[in-house]
Short mmCIF file of C-alpha atoms in Angstrom, two decimals:
data_model
loop_
_atom_site.label_atom_id
_atom_site.label_comp_id
_atom_site.label_asym_id
_atom_site.label_seq_id
_atom_site.Cartn_x
_atom_site.Cartn_y
_atom_site.Cartn_z
CA MET A 1116 0.00 0.00 0.00
CA ILE A 1117 2.84 2.39 0.88
CA LYS A 1118 4.60 1.67 -2.42
CA LYS A 1119 1.39 2.34 -4.34
CA THR A 1120 0.85 5.64 -2.51
CA VAL A 1121 4.42 6.80 -3.20
CA SER A 1122 4.09 5.80 -6.86
CA LEU A 1123 0.88 7.79 -7.21
CA LEU A 1124 2.48 10.85 -5.63
CA LEU A 1125 5.46 10.65 -7.97
CA LEU A 1126 3.13 10.17 -10.95
CA CYS A 1127 1.14 13.27 -9.98
CA ALA A 1128 4.35 15.28 -9.65
CA SER A 1129 5.55 14.04 -13.04
CA ILE A 1130 2.23 14.88 -14.72
CA SER A 1131 2.32 18.37 -13.23
CA LEU A 1132 5.89 19.00 -14.40
CA VAL A 1133 5.24 17.63 -17.89
CA SER A 1134 2.22 19.95 -18.12
CA ALA A 1135 4.33 22.90 -16.99
CA GLN A 1136 6.96 22.16 -19.62
CA LYS A 1137 4.35 21.86 -22.37
CA ASN A 1138 3.13 25.32 -21.46
CA ASN A 1139 6.71 26.63 -21.64
CA SER A 1140 6.33 27.47 -17.96
CA LEU A 1141 8.57 26.34 -15.11
CA PRO A 1142 7.58 26.73 -11.44
CA PHE A 1143 9.86 27.99 -8.69
CA PHE A 1144 9.59 29.00 -5.05
CA ILE A 1145 10.72 32.23 -3.40
CA GLY A 1146 11.94 32.48 0.19
CA THR A 1147 11.71 35.87 1.91
CA TYR A 1148 12.36 37.86 5.05
CA THR A 1149 8.94 38.44 6.58
CA GLY A 1150 7.62 41.32 8.66
CA GLU A 1151 7.69 44.09 6.05
CA GLY A 1152 5.11 42.98 3.52
CA SER A 1153 6.11 39.37 2.95
CA GLU A 1154 4.19 36.44 4.47
CA GLY A 1155 6.48 33.48 3.78
CA VAL A 1156 7.20 31.28 0.75
CA TYR A 1157 5.81 32.30 -2.64
CA ARG A 1158 5.21 30.32 -5.84
CA CYS A 1159 5.92 31.76 -9.27
CA TRP A 1160 6.24 30.59 -12.89
CA LEU A 1161 8.84 31.51 -15.51
CA ASP A 1162 7.87 31.48 -19.20
CA THR A 1163 10.95 29.92 -20.81
CA VAL A 1164 10.16 31.47 -24.20
CA SER A 1165 9.57 35.11 -23.25
CA GLY A 1166 11.24 35.31 -19.84
CA ARG A 1167 8.04 36.67 -18.34
CA LEU A 1168 7.19 35.92 -14.72
CA SER A 1169 3.79 35.27 -13.19
CA THR A 1170 2.70 37.35 -10.22
CA PRO A 1171 4.12 35.69 -7.08
CA GLU A 1172 1.44 34.05 -4.93
CA ILE A 1173 1.71 32.86 -1.35
CA ALA A 1174 2.43 29.12 -1.18
CA ALA A 1175 2.91 28.81 2.59
CA ARG A 1176 2.88 31.24 5.49
CA VAL A 1177 6.02 30.82 7.57
CA ASP A 1178 8.35 33.22 9.42
CA ASN A 1179 11.60 34.30 7.72
CA PRO A 1180 12.08 31.40 5.26
CA SER A 1181 15.48 32.74 4.25
CA TYR A 1182 16.63 29.53 2.59
CA LEU A 1183 14.79 26.70 0.86
CA ALA A 1184 15.58 23.16 -0.26
CA VAL A 1185 13.48 21.13 -2.71
CA SER A 1186 13.74 17.34 -2.55
CA ALA A 1187 15.29 15.62 -5.57
CA ASP A 1188 11.97 13.89 -6.31
CA ASN A 1189 10.02 17.21 -6.08
CA ARG A 1190 7.71 15.88 -3.36
CA PHE A 1191 8.90 18.07 -0.50
CA LEU A 1192 10.21 21.53 0.34
CA TRP A 1193 12.05 22.43 3.52
CA THR A 1194 12.62 25.91 4.94
CA VAL A 1195 14.84 27.43 7.58
CA GLY A 1196 13.29 30.27 9.58
CA GLU A 1197 16.24 32.53 10.33
CA LYS A 1198 16.26 34.20 13.77
CA ASP A 1199 18.86 35.72 16.08
CA LYS A 1200 18.90 33.17 18.93
CA THR A 1201 17.29 30.10 17.40
CA TYR A 1202 15.68 28.90 14.21
CA CYS A 1203 12.90 26.66 13.01
CA LEU A 1204 13.08 24.04 10.26
CA SER A 1205 9.77 23.35 8.52
CA ALA A 1206 8.73 20.59 6.11
CA PHE A 1207 6.05 20.86 3.43
CA SER A 1208 4.66 18.60 0.75
CA ILE A 1209 4.34 20.11 -2.74
CA ASP A 1210 1.01 19.64 -4.49
CA LYS A 1211 0.46 19.77 -8.25
CA SER A 1212 -0.54 23.45 -8.10
CA MET A 1213 2.72 24.26 -6.27
CA LEU A 1214 0.95 24.99 -2.99
CA LEU A 1215 2.78 23.83 0.12
CA ASN A 1216 1.10 21.67 2.73
CA PHE A 1217 2.65 21.80 6.19
CA ILE A 1218 4.04 18.50 7.53
CA ASN A 1219 6.01 19.37 10.67
CA SER A 1220 8.68 21.59 12.17
CA GLN A 1221 11.73 21.18 14.38
CA SER A 1222 13.43 23.73 16.59
CA GLY A 1223 17.06 24.06 15.59
CA GLU A 1224 20.23 24.59 17.58
CA GLY A 1225 22.21 27.69 16.68
CA SER A 1226 21.55 31.29 15.67
CA TYR A 1227 21.06 33.02 12.33
CA SER A 1228 20.81 29.76 10.42
CA CYS A 1229 20.97 30.75 6.77
CA TYR A 1230 21.40 27.63 4.63
CA ILE A 1231 19.91 24.13 4.38
CA ALA A 1232 20.47 21.22 2.00
CA GLU A 1233 19.11 17.73 1.36
CA LEU A 1234 21.84 15.14 1.93
CA GLU A 1235 22.27 11.51 0.86
CA ALA A 1236 19.22 11.41 -1.44
CA GLY A 1237 16.70 12.48 1.15
CA LYS A 1238 18.08 10.73 4.21
CA TRP A 1239 19.22 13.90 5.97
CA LEU A 1240 18.77 17.66 6.14
CA GLY A 1241 21.85 19.74 6.89
CA ALA A 1242 21.78 23.31 8.25
CA ALA A 1243 24.47 25.99 8.65
CA SER A 1244 24.18 28.57 11.45
CA TYR A 1245 26.07 31.80 10.76
CA GLY A 1246 25.69 33.33 14.23
CA SER A 1247 26.91 30.36 16.25
CA GLY A 1248 29.21 28.66 13.74
CA LEU A 1249 27.33 25.38 13.87
CA VAL A 1250 26.60 22.74 11.26
CA THR A 1251 23.63 20.59 12.27
CA PHE A 1252 22.23 17.36 10.87
CA TYR A 1253 18.63 16.06 10.99
CA PRO A 1254 17.13 12.77 9.76
CA LEU A 1255 14.41 12.97 7.11
CA ASN A 1256 11.52 10.52 7.17
CA ASN A 1257 9.80 8.94 4.16
CA ASP A 1258 6.87 11.34 4.49
CA GLY A 1259 9.21 14.35 4.29
CA SER A 1260 8.99 15.16 7.98
CA ILE A 1261 12.10 16.30 9.84
CA GLY A 1262 13.34 14.18 12.73
CA ALA A 1263 15.05 15.27 15.93
CA LEU A 1264 18.57 16.72 15.84
CA ALA A 1265 21.14 13.98 15.20
CA THR A 1266 24.53 15.72 15.02
CA VAL A 1267 26.02 19.11 15.91
CA ASP A 1268 29.48 20.15 14.76
CA LYS A 1269 30.77 23.46 16.10
CA HIS A 1270 33.43 25.17 14.02
CA TRP A 1271 36.33 26.27 16.22
CA GLY A 1272 38.19 29.57 16.03
CA LYS A 1273 38.23 33.20 17.15
CA VAL A 1274 35.39 34.11 14.78
CA ILE A 1275 33.15 31.31 13.46
CA ARG A 1276 30.58 31.96 10.74
CA ALA A 1277 29.22 28.81 9.08
CA HIS A 1278 27.53 30.15 5.96
CA CYS A 1279 26.54 27.16 3.86
CA ILE A 1280 26.38 23.38 3.70
CA LEU A 1281 26.26 21.54 0.39
CA PRO A 1282 26.80 17.94 -0.75
CA ASP A 1283 29.14 17.06 -3.58
CA PRO A 1284 26.65 15.84 -6.23
CA LYS A 1285 29.20 13.39 -7.66
CA GLY A 1286 30.91 12.32 -4.43
CA LYS A 1287 30.26 11.31 -0.85
CA TYR A 1288 31.50 14.38 1.03
CA ILE A 1289 29.70 17.41 2.47
CA TYR A 1290 31.18 20.93 2.32
CA SER A 1291 30.61 23.94 4.57
CA ALA A 1292 32.07 27.42 3.98
CA ASP A 1293 33.01 29.34 7.14
CA LEU A 1294 33.33 33.08 6.56
CA GLY A 1295 35.05 33.73 9.90
CA LEU A 1296 37.62 30.94 9.72
CA ASP A 1297 38.52 31.50 6.05
CA LYS A 1298 38.05 27.77 5.50
CA VAL A 1299 35.93 25.30 3.61
CA LEU A 1300 35.31 22.38 5.96
CA VAL A 1301 34.78 18.87 4.61
CA TYR A 1302 32.55 16.26 6.28
CA SER A 1303 31.74 12.61 5.77
CA ILE A 1304 28.61 10.81 6.93
CA GLU A 1305 29.42 7.79 9.08
CA GLU A 1306 26.81 5.66 10.83
CA GLY A 1307 24.26 8.45 10.67
CA LYS A 1308 26.61 11.11 11.99
CA LEU A 1309 28.26 14.10 10.32
CA MET A 1310 32.00 13.70 10.91
CA PRO A 1311 34.79 16.27 10.24
CA PHE A 1312 37.05 14.91 7.48
CA ALA A 1313 39.29 17.68 6.10
CA GLU A 1314 39.78 21.45 5.86
CA VAL A 1315 40.65 23.75 2.97
CA ASN A 1316 42.51 26.85 4.15
CA LEU A 1317 42.00 30.08 2.20
CA PRO A 1318 44.03 33.31 2.56
CA LYS A 1319 43.19 35.46 5.57
CA GLY A 1320 40.31 37.86 5.01
CA MET A 1321 38.67 35.97 2.13
CA GLY A 1322 35.42 35.22 3.97
CA PRO A 1323 34.07 32.19 2.06
CA ARG A 1324 30.28 32.34 1.85
CA HIS A 1325 28.70 30.13 -0.84
CA ILE A 1326 29.97 27.29 -3.02
CA ASP A 1327 28.92 25.49 -6.20
CA PHE A 1328 30.11 22.53 -8.28
CA ASP A 1329 30.54 22.36 -12.04
CA ALA A 1330 28.68 19.83 -14.22
CA SER A 1331 31.76 17.64 -14.78
CA GLY A 1332 32.30 17.15 -11.06
CA LYS A 1333 35.95 18.24 -11.29
CA TRP A 1334 35.69 21.75 -9.86
CA MET A 1335 34.30 23.71 -6.93
CA ALA A 1336 33.81 27.49 -6.95
CA VAL A 1337 33.67 29.60 -3.78
CA ALA A 1338 32.23 33.11 -3.48
CA ASN A 1339 34.31 34.98 -0.89
CA GLU A 1340 32.15 37.67 0.70
CA LEU A 1341 34.85 39.80 2.34
CA ALA A 1342 37.54 39.77 -0.35
CA ASN A 1343 35.05 39.92 -3.25
CA LYS A 1344 36.91 37.13 -5.01
CA VAL A 1345 36.04 33.75 -6.50
CA THR A 1346 38.20 30.78 -5.52
CA ILE A 1347 38.45 27.69 -7.75
CA ILE A 1348 39.23 24.37 -6.04
CA LYS A 1349 40.00 21.03 -7.76
CA ARG A 1350 39.46 17.46 -6.60
CA ASP A 1351 42.51 15.68 -5.23
CA SER A 1352 43.50 12.05 -5.78
CA ALA A 1353 41.19 11.00 -2.94
CA GLN A 1354 38.26 12.69 -4.73
CA VAL A 1355 38.03 15.50 -2.17
CA PHE A 1356 38.02 19.19 -3.16
CA THR A 1357 41.22 20.41 -1.50
CA ASN A 1358 43.51 21.73 -4.28
CA VAL A 1359 43.17 25.52 -4.47
CA VAL A 1360 43.84 26.64 -8.05
CA SER A 1361 43.12 30.38 -8.21
CA HIS A 1362 41.51 33.50 -6.72
CA THR A 1363 39.86 35.96 -9.15
CA THR A 1364 38.37 39.36 -8.37
CA MET A 1365 34.66 39.95 -8.82
CA LEU A 1366 35.00 43.72 -9.24
CA PRO A 1367 36.02 46.00 -12.10
CA SER A 1368 39.34 47.81 -11.83
CA GLY A 1369 39.13 51.00 -9.78
CA PHE A 1370 35.94 50.16 -7.88
CA THR A 1371 36.51 51.16 -4.23
CA MET A 1372 33.06 51.38 -2.60
CA LYS A 1373 32.03 49.00 0.18
CA THR A 1374 30.73 45.78 -1.30
CA SER A 1375 30.29 42.09 -0.47
CA ALA A 1376 29.97 38.91 -2.52
CA ALA A 1377 26.86 36.79 -2.10
CA ASP A 1378 25.84 33.92 -4.38
CA ILE A 1379 27.60 31.80 -7.03
CA HIS A 1380 26.50 29.32 -9.73
CA PHE A 1381 27.97 27.50 -12.71
CA SER A 1382 25.95 27.40 -15.91
CA PRO A 1383 24.27 24.01 -16.50
CA ASP A 1384 26.90 23.08 -19.12
CA GLY A 1385 29.78 24.19 -16.87
CA ARG A 1386 31.25 26.58 -19.46
CA PHE A 1387 30.45 29.76 -17.53
CA LEU A 1388 30.41 30.91 -13.92
CA TYR A 1389 28.34 33.70 -12.37
CA ALA A 1390 28.57 35.41 -8.96
CA SER A 1391 26.55 38.19 -7.34
CA ASN A 1392 27.87 41.23 -5.53
CA ARG A 1393 26.08 43.55 -3.12
CA GLY A 1394 27.36 47.13 -3.18
CA HIS A 1395 28.59 46.95 -6.74
CA ASN A 1396 25.11 45.46 -7.34
CA SER A 1397 26.07 43.17 -10.16
CA ILE A 1398 26.36 39.68 -11.54
CA VAL A 1399 29.92 39.06 -12.72
CA ILE A 1400 30.23 36.77 -15.75
CA TYR A 1401 33.21 34.46 -16.27
CA ALA A 1402 34.18 32.01 -18.98
CA PHE A 1403 35.40 28.81 -17.31
CA ASP A 1404 38.10 26.54 -18.73
CA ASN A 1405 37.25 23.02 -17.59
CA ALA A 1406 40.73 21.71 -18.40
CA SER A 1407 42.71 24.20 -16.29
CA GLY A 1408 40.09 25.73 -13.99
CA THR A 1409 40.97 29.19 -15.30
CA LEU A 1410 38.44 32.04 -15.14
CA LYS A 1411 38.24 34.80 -17.73
CA THR A 1412 36.15 37.83 -16.77
CA LEU A 1413 33.67 38.65 -19.54
CA GLY A 1414 31.74 41.49 -17.93
CA TRP A 1415 29.05 42.49 -15.46
CA ALA A 1416 25.25 42.65 -15.58
CA THR A 1417 23.93 45.55 -13.49
CA GLN A 1418 20.57 46.76 -14.82
CA GLY A 1419 17.82 46.55 -12.20
CA ILE A 1420 20.05 44.86 -9.61
CA ASN A 1421 19.80 46.03 -5.98
CA ARG A 1422 21.50 43.94 -3.27
CA PRO A 1423 21.41 40.58 -5.07
CA ARG A 1424 21.58 38.17 -2.14
CA ASN A 1425 20.53 35.26 -4.33
CA PHE A 1426 20.18 34.36 -8.00
CA VAL A 1427 19.29 31.23 -9.93
CA ILE A 1428 19.67 29.89 -13.47
CA ASP A 1429 16.53 28.16 -14.71
CA PRO A 1430 16.81 24.43 -15.57
CA THR A 1431 16.80 25.12 -19.33
CA GLY A 1432 19.79 27.45 -18.94
CA LYS A 1433 18.04 30.19 -20.91
CA PHE A 1434 17.41 32.69 -18.12
CA LEU A 1435 19.04 33.98 -14.94
CA LEU A 1436 16.79 35.39 -12.21
CA VAL A 1437 18.06 37.78 -9.53
CA ALA A 1438 16.46 38.21 -6.09
CA ASN A 1439 16.92 41.84 -5.05
CA GLN A 1440 16.73 41.87 -1.25
CA ASP A 1441 16.57 45.67 -1.01
CA GLY A 1442 14.89 46.24 -4.36
CA ASN A 1443 11.93 44.10 -3.24
CA ASP A 1444 11.67 42.44 -6.62
CA ILE A 1445 12.96 39.71 -8.91
CA VAL A 1446 14.48 40.66 -12.27
CA VAL A 1447 15.16 38.46 -15.29
CA PHE A 1448 18.14 38.26 -17.65
CA LYS A 1449 18.31 36.22 -20.84
CA ARG A 1450 21.45 34.10 -20.97
CA ASN A 1451 23.35 33.56 -24.22
CA ASN A 1452 24.32 29.88 -24.11
CA GLN A 1453 27.20 30.43 -26.54
CA THR A 1454 28.83 33.52 -25.04
CA GLY A 1455 27.55 33.36 -21.46
CA MET A 1456 26.54 37.02 -21.55
CA LEU A 1457 23.38 38.33 -19.86
CA SER A 1458 20.81 40.65 -21.43
CA PRO A 1459 18.04 42.29 -19.36
CA VAL A 1460 14.55 41.12 -20.32
CA ASN A 1461 13.00 44.23 -18.73
CA GLU A 1462 10.83 41.91 -16.71
CA LYS A 1463 10.41 42.08 -12.94
CA VAL A 1464 7.86 41.15 -10.31
CA SER A 1465 7.43 42.65 -6.86
CA VAL A 1466 7.93 40.60 -3.72
CA SER A 1467 9.08 41.94 -0.36
CA HIS A 1468 12.68 41.06 0.59
CA PRO A 1469 13.27 38.02 -1.65
CA VAL A 1470 16.39 36.14 -0.55
CA CYS A 1471 16.20 32.62 -2.02
CA MET A 1472 14.77 31.00 -5.16
CA LYS A 1473 14.49 27.30 -5.97
CA PHE A 1474 13.17 25.74 -9.18
CA ILE A 1475 11.42 22.41 -9.24
CA ASN A 1476 13.92 19.78 -10.44
CA ILE A 1477 13.40 19.06 -14.13
CA LYS A 1478 15.16 16.07 -15.70
CA HIS A 1479 16.17 16.46 -19.35
#
């Protein structure tokens, strides 16, 4: 009976996604800071022909869902409610209209938790807490609900600022960037516990914030918030990302105003890399050489960008969407798949303090 129920749920999700693709429309969710006009998580659709966006609609009311994670099978969405002294993890099921149905919540350990990720194909949910420098680990049940806290790892140092946690999609290790330690910490999962495995030391003052992996699985890119640089790291012989290859500025020559890096993503084909910058208010565009790991700066997209805490490339690779935390809107750029360059679509939708966007997973 359980197998039949799961099969029906997956079939419904597949039918919904096929329908969305036929209509040239892809759904995504928007996480926000609440309290000044926003009510929680919103649902929205991108037209992959025109780049137009639907008007965002509330999908679930929840406090400060500053980061989201969608399960690989599209059945569930998890949120982290960022607060100063604690946080709340919430689980939702996703229905075919992209509304979110509450399943359960768990109080988290740590402060200013700002990142969550599904680990080991839905077995675990990992969270990074910026304020307390903690990485925490929760079991996920078959119904999408979040179990009680399983593991806490506290980063150690004078200033600890765990800013993300992300699994290697082609390997078995988990990575967490710590802005205060200037390190990327590597974890393994052993007998249901998150265990420290290795550390990648970056130059003092870099402030690693977010990471991403290229499509080939050979390279990791790190957005360094404080130094406004991108670091490229290569796998070593043990298949762990530890070999630092380069550091490349995100800013044009002569720019001296206060600014800080935020998000980073490879293009789906791995040929280009993009990173967002708050202060310069831009998306920097790089060509990426998969053989050497070399970055070549191609330019910057700036039109309509205002404190771009988060951005996302749609699953087709045609468009790049920017969440303007202070602009209170989402703007769209068309992406040239051959050159990597971004062109404004002159399309935006209003939503108060958007800080995270996640597309439903589409398999091609």
